[in-house]
Short mmCIF file of C-alpha atoms in Angstrom, two decimals:
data_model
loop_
_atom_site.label_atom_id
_atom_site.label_comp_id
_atom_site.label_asym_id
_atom_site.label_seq_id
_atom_site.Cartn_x
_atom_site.Cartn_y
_atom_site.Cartn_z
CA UNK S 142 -12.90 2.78 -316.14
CA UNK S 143 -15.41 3.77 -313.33
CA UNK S 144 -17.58 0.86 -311.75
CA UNK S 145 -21.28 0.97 -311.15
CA UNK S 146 -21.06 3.65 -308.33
CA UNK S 147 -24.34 4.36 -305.86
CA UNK S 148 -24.90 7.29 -303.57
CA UNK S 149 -25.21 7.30 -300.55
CA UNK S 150 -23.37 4.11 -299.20
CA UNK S 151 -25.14 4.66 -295.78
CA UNK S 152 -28.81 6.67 -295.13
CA UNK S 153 -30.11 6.90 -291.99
CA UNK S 154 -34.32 8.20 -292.11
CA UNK S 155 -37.71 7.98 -289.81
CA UNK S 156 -40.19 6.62 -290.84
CA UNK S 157 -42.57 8.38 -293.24
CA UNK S 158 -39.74 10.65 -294.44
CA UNK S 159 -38.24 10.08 -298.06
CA UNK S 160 -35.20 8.73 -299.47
CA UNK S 161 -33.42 9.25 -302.82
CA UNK S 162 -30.88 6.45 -303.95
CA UNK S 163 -29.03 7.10 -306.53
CA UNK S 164 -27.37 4.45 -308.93
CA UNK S 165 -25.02 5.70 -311.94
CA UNK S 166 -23.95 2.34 -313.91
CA UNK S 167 -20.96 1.71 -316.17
CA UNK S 168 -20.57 4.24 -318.94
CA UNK S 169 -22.29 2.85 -322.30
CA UNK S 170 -23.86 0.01 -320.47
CA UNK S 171 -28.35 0.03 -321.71
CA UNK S 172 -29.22 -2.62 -318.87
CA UNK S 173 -29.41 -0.75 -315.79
CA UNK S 174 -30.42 -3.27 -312.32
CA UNK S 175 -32.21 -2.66 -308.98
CA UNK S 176 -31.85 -5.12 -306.48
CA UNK S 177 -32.63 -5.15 -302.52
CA UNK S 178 -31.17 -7.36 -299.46
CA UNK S 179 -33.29 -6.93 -296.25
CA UNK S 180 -31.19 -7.96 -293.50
CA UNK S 181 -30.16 -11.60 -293.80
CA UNK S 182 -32.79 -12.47 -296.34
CA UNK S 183 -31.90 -12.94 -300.18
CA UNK S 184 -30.84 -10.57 -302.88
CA UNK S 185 -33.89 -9.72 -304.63
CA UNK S 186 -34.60 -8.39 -307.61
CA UNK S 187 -36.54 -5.02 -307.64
CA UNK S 188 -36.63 -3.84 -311.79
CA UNK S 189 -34.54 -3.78 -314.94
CA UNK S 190 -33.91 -0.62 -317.06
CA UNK S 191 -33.19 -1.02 -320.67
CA UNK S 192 -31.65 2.49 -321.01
CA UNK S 193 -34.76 5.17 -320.51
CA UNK S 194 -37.52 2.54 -320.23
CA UNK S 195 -38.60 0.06 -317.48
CA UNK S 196 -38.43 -3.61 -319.07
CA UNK S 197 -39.63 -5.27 -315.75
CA UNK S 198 -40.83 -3.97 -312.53
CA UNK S 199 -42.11 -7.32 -311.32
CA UNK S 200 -39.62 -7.06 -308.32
CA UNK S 201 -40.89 -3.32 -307.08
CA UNK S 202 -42.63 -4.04 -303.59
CA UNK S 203 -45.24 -1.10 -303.51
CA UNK S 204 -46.39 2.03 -305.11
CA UNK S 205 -44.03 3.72 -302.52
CA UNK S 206 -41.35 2.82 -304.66
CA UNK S 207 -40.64 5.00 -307.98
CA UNK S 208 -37.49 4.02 -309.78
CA UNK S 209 -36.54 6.57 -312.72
CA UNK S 210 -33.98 6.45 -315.66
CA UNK S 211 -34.26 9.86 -317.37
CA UNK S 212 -31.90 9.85 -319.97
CA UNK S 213 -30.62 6.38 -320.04
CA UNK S 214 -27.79 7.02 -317.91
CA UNK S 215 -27.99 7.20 -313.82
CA UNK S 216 -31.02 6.15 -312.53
CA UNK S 217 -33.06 7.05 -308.80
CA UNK S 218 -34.90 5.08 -306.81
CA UNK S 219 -36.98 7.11 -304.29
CA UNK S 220 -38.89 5.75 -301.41
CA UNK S 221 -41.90 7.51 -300.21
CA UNK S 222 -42.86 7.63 -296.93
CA UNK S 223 -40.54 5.47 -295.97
CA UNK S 224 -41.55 2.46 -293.63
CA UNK S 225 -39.45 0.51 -291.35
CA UNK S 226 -39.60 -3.10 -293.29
CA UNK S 227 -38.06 -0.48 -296.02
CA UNK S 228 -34.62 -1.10 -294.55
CA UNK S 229 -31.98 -2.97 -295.96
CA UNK S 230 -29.04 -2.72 -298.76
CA UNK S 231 -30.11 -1.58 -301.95
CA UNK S 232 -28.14 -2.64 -304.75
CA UNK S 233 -27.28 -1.50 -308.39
CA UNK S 234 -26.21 -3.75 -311.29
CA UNK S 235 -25.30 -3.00 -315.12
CA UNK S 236 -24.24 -4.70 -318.31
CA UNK S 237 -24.10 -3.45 -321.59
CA UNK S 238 -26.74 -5.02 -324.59
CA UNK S 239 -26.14 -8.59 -325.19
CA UNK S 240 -24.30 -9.48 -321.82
CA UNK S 241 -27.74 -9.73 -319.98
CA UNK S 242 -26.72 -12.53 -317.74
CA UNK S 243 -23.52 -11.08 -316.34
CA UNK S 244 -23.73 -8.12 -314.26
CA UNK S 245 -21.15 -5.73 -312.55
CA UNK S 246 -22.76 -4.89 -308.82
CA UNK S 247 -22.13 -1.43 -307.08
CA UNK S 248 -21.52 -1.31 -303.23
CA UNK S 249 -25.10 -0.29 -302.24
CA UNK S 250 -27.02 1.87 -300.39
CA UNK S 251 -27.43 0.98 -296.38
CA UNK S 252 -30.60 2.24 -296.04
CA UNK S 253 -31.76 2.57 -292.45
CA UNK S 254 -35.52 3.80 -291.30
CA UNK S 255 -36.26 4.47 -287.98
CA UNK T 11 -39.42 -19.92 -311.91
CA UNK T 12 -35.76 -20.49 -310.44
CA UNK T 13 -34.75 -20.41 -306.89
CA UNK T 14 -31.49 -20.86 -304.80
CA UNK T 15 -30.83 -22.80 -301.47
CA UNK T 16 -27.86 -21.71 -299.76
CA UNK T 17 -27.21 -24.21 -298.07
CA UNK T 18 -24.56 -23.07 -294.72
CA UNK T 19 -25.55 -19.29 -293.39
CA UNK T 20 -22.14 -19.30 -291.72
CA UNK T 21 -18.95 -21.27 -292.35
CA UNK T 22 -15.80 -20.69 -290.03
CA UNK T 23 -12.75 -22.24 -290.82
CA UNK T 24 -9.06 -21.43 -289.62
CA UNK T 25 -6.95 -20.21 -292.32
CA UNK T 26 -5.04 -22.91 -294.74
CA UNK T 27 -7.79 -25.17 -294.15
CA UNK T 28 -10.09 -26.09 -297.88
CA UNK T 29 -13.28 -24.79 -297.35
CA UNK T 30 -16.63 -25.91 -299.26
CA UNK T 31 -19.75 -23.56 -299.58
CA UNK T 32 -22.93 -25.26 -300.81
CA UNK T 33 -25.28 -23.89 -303.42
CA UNK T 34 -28.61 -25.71 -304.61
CA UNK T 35 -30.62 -24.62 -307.09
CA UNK T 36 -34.22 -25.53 -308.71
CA UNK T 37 -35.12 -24.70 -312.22
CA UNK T 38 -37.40 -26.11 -315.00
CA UNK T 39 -34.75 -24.54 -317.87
CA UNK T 40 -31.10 -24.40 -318.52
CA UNK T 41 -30.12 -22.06 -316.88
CA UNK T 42 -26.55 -19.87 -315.99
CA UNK T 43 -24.86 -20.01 -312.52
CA UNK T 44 -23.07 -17.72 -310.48
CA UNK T 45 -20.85 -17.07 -307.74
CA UNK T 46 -20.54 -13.17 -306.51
CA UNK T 47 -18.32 -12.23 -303.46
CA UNK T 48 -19.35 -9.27 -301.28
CA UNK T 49 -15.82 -8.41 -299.10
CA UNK T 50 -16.87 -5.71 -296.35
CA UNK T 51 -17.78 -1.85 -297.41
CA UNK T 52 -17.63 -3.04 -300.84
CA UNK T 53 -20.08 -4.34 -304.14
CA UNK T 54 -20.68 -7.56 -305.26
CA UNK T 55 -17.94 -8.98 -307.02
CA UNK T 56 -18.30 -11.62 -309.59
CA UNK T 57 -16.09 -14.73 -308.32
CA UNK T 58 -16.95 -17.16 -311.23
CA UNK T 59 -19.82 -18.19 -313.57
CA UNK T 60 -21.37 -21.49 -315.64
CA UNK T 61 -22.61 -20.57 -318.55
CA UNK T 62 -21.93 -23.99 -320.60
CA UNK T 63 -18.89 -26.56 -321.74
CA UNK T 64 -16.69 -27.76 -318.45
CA UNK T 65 -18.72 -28.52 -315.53
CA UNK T 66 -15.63 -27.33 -313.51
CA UNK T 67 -15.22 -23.82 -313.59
CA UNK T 68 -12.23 -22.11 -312.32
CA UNK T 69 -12.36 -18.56 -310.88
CA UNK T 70 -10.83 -15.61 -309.21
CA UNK T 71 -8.28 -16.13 -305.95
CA UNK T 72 -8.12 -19.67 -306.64
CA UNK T 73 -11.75 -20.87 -306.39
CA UNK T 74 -13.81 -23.14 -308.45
CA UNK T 75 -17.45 -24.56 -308.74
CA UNK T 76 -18.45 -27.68 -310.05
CA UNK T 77 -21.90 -27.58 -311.70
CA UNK T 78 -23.57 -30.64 -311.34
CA UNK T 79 -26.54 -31.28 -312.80
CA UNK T 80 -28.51 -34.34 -311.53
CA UNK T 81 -27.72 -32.63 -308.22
CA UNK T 82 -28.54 -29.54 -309.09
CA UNK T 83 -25.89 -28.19 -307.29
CA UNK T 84 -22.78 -25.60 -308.03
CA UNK T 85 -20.87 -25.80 -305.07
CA UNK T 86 -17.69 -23.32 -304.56
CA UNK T 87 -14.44 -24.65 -303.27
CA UNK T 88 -11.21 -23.39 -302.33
CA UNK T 89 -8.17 -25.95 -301.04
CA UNK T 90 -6.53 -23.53 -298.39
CA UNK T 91 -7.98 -20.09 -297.93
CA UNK T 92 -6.51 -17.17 -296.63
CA UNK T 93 -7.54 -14.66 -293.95
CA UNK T 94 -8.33 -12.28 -297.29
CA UNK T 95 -11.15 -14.51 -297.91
CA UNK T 96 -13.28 -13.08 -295.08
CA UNK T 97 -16.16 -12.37 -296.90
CA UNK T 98 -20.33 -13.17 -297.98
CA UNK T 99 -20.43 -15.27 -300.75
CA UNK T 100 -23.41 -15.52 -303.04
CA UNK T 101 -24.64 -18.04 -305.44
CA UNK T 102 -27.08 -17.05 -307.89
CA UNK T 103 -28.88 -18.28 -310.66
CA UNK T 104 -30.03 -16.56 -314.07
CA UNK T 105 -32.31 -17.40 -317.01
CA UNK T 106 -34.90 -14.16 -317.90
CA UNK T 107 -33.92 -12.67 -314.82
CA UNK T 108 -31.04 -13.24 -311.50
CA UNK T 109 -32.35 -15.24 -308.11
CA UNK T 110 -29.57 -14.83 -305.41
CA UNK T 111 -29.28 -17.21 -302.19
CA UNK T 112 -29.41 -15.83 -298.91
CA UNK T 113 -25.84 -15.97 -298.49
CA UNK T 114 -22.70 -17.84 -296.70
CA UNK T 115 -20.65 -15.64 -294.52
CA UNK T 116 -16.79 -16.85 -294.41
CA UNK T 117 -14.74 -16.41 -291.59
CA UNK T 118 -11.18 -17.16 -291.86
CA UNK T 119 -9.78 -17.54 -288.62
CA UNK T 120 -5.58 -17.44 -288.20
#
């Protein structure tokens, strides 16, 4: 069985250009997690996806940010412009209904702006 | 609201040697612990968790956590680690929603 796989692993932009990430969780799994590390800092929590809808987007930093789930199966995260302090690794999470508190983690997205 | 204190940024040890990475954590609730694994050019990797019962929780390539509650602590231990262990470690906490530390990078040195 395929793990939660993101793509890119590595994108390298200037500033004010934009950036599609793209997260496609574990087949039959609702919950569908965006997370962000800036560089040394903390994991943080970005938004939660119960299949198509967004059950909290507490964690988004901006309107520059627009995460998307159409379908209730991969999900995008786009960043637009992009600004430097946008760097870091973005990560994806999933877990199927029930199983909130355990999730399975992708490799993330090194996103780099310049 | 929950919140993790990793405790050591960096921890080198030489390989064979027990190693100890610290993990504080503040909440008003009950809540679930975690320890994810990050090994280079790959995801987070769940090592162990605490959800309830035995304080002493026993995980993947021979690591445990004790959960400790008057200390609020869940430190991860390992009695002789290997080179393989190279890694970031992560402790993280979870009640409505998951709070990470900041991380413990282990270097296993031969």
């Amino acid at each position: 069985e395929a793990g939660v796989t993101q793509f890119p692993s590595h994108s390298v932009i200037e500033k004010g250009q934009t950036v599609t990430l793209r997260c496609d969780p574990i087949s039959g799994h609702d919950n569908l997690y965006w997370y962000r590390r800036v560089m040394g800092k903390e994991i943080k929590f970005l938004l939660h996806f119960v299949k198509e809808s967004k059950q909290d987007e507490s964690g988004m930093p901006n309107n520059r940010f627009l995460a998307e789930r159409t379908g209730g199966t991969y999900s995008t995260l786009k960043v637009q412009p992009a600004e430097l302090e946008d760097s870091g690794v973005y990560f994806c999470a999933s877990n199927p209904s029930g199983a909130k508190n355990i999730q399975y983690f992708g490799a993330g997205t090194r996103l780099s702006v310049l | 609201a929950q919140s993790v204190t990793q405790l050591d940024s960096q921890v080198p040890v030489f390989e064979e040697a027990p190693v100890e990475l610290r993990c504080n954590y503040s909440s008003s609730v009950s809540v679930y612990l975690f320890w994810y694994v990050q090994y280079p050019n790959q995801g987070l990797q769940l090592l162990l968790k605490y959800l309830s019962g035995s304080t002493l929780v026993k995980g993947i390539n021979g690591f445990e956590a004790e959960f400790n509650k008057s200390q609020t602590s869940f430190h991860l231990r390992k009695p002789s680690v290997h080179i393989s262990d190279t890694a970031e470690y992560f402790c993280a906490v979870s009640y409505n929603d998951m709070r990470f530390g900041a991380g413990t990078r282990l270097t296993v040195k031969p």
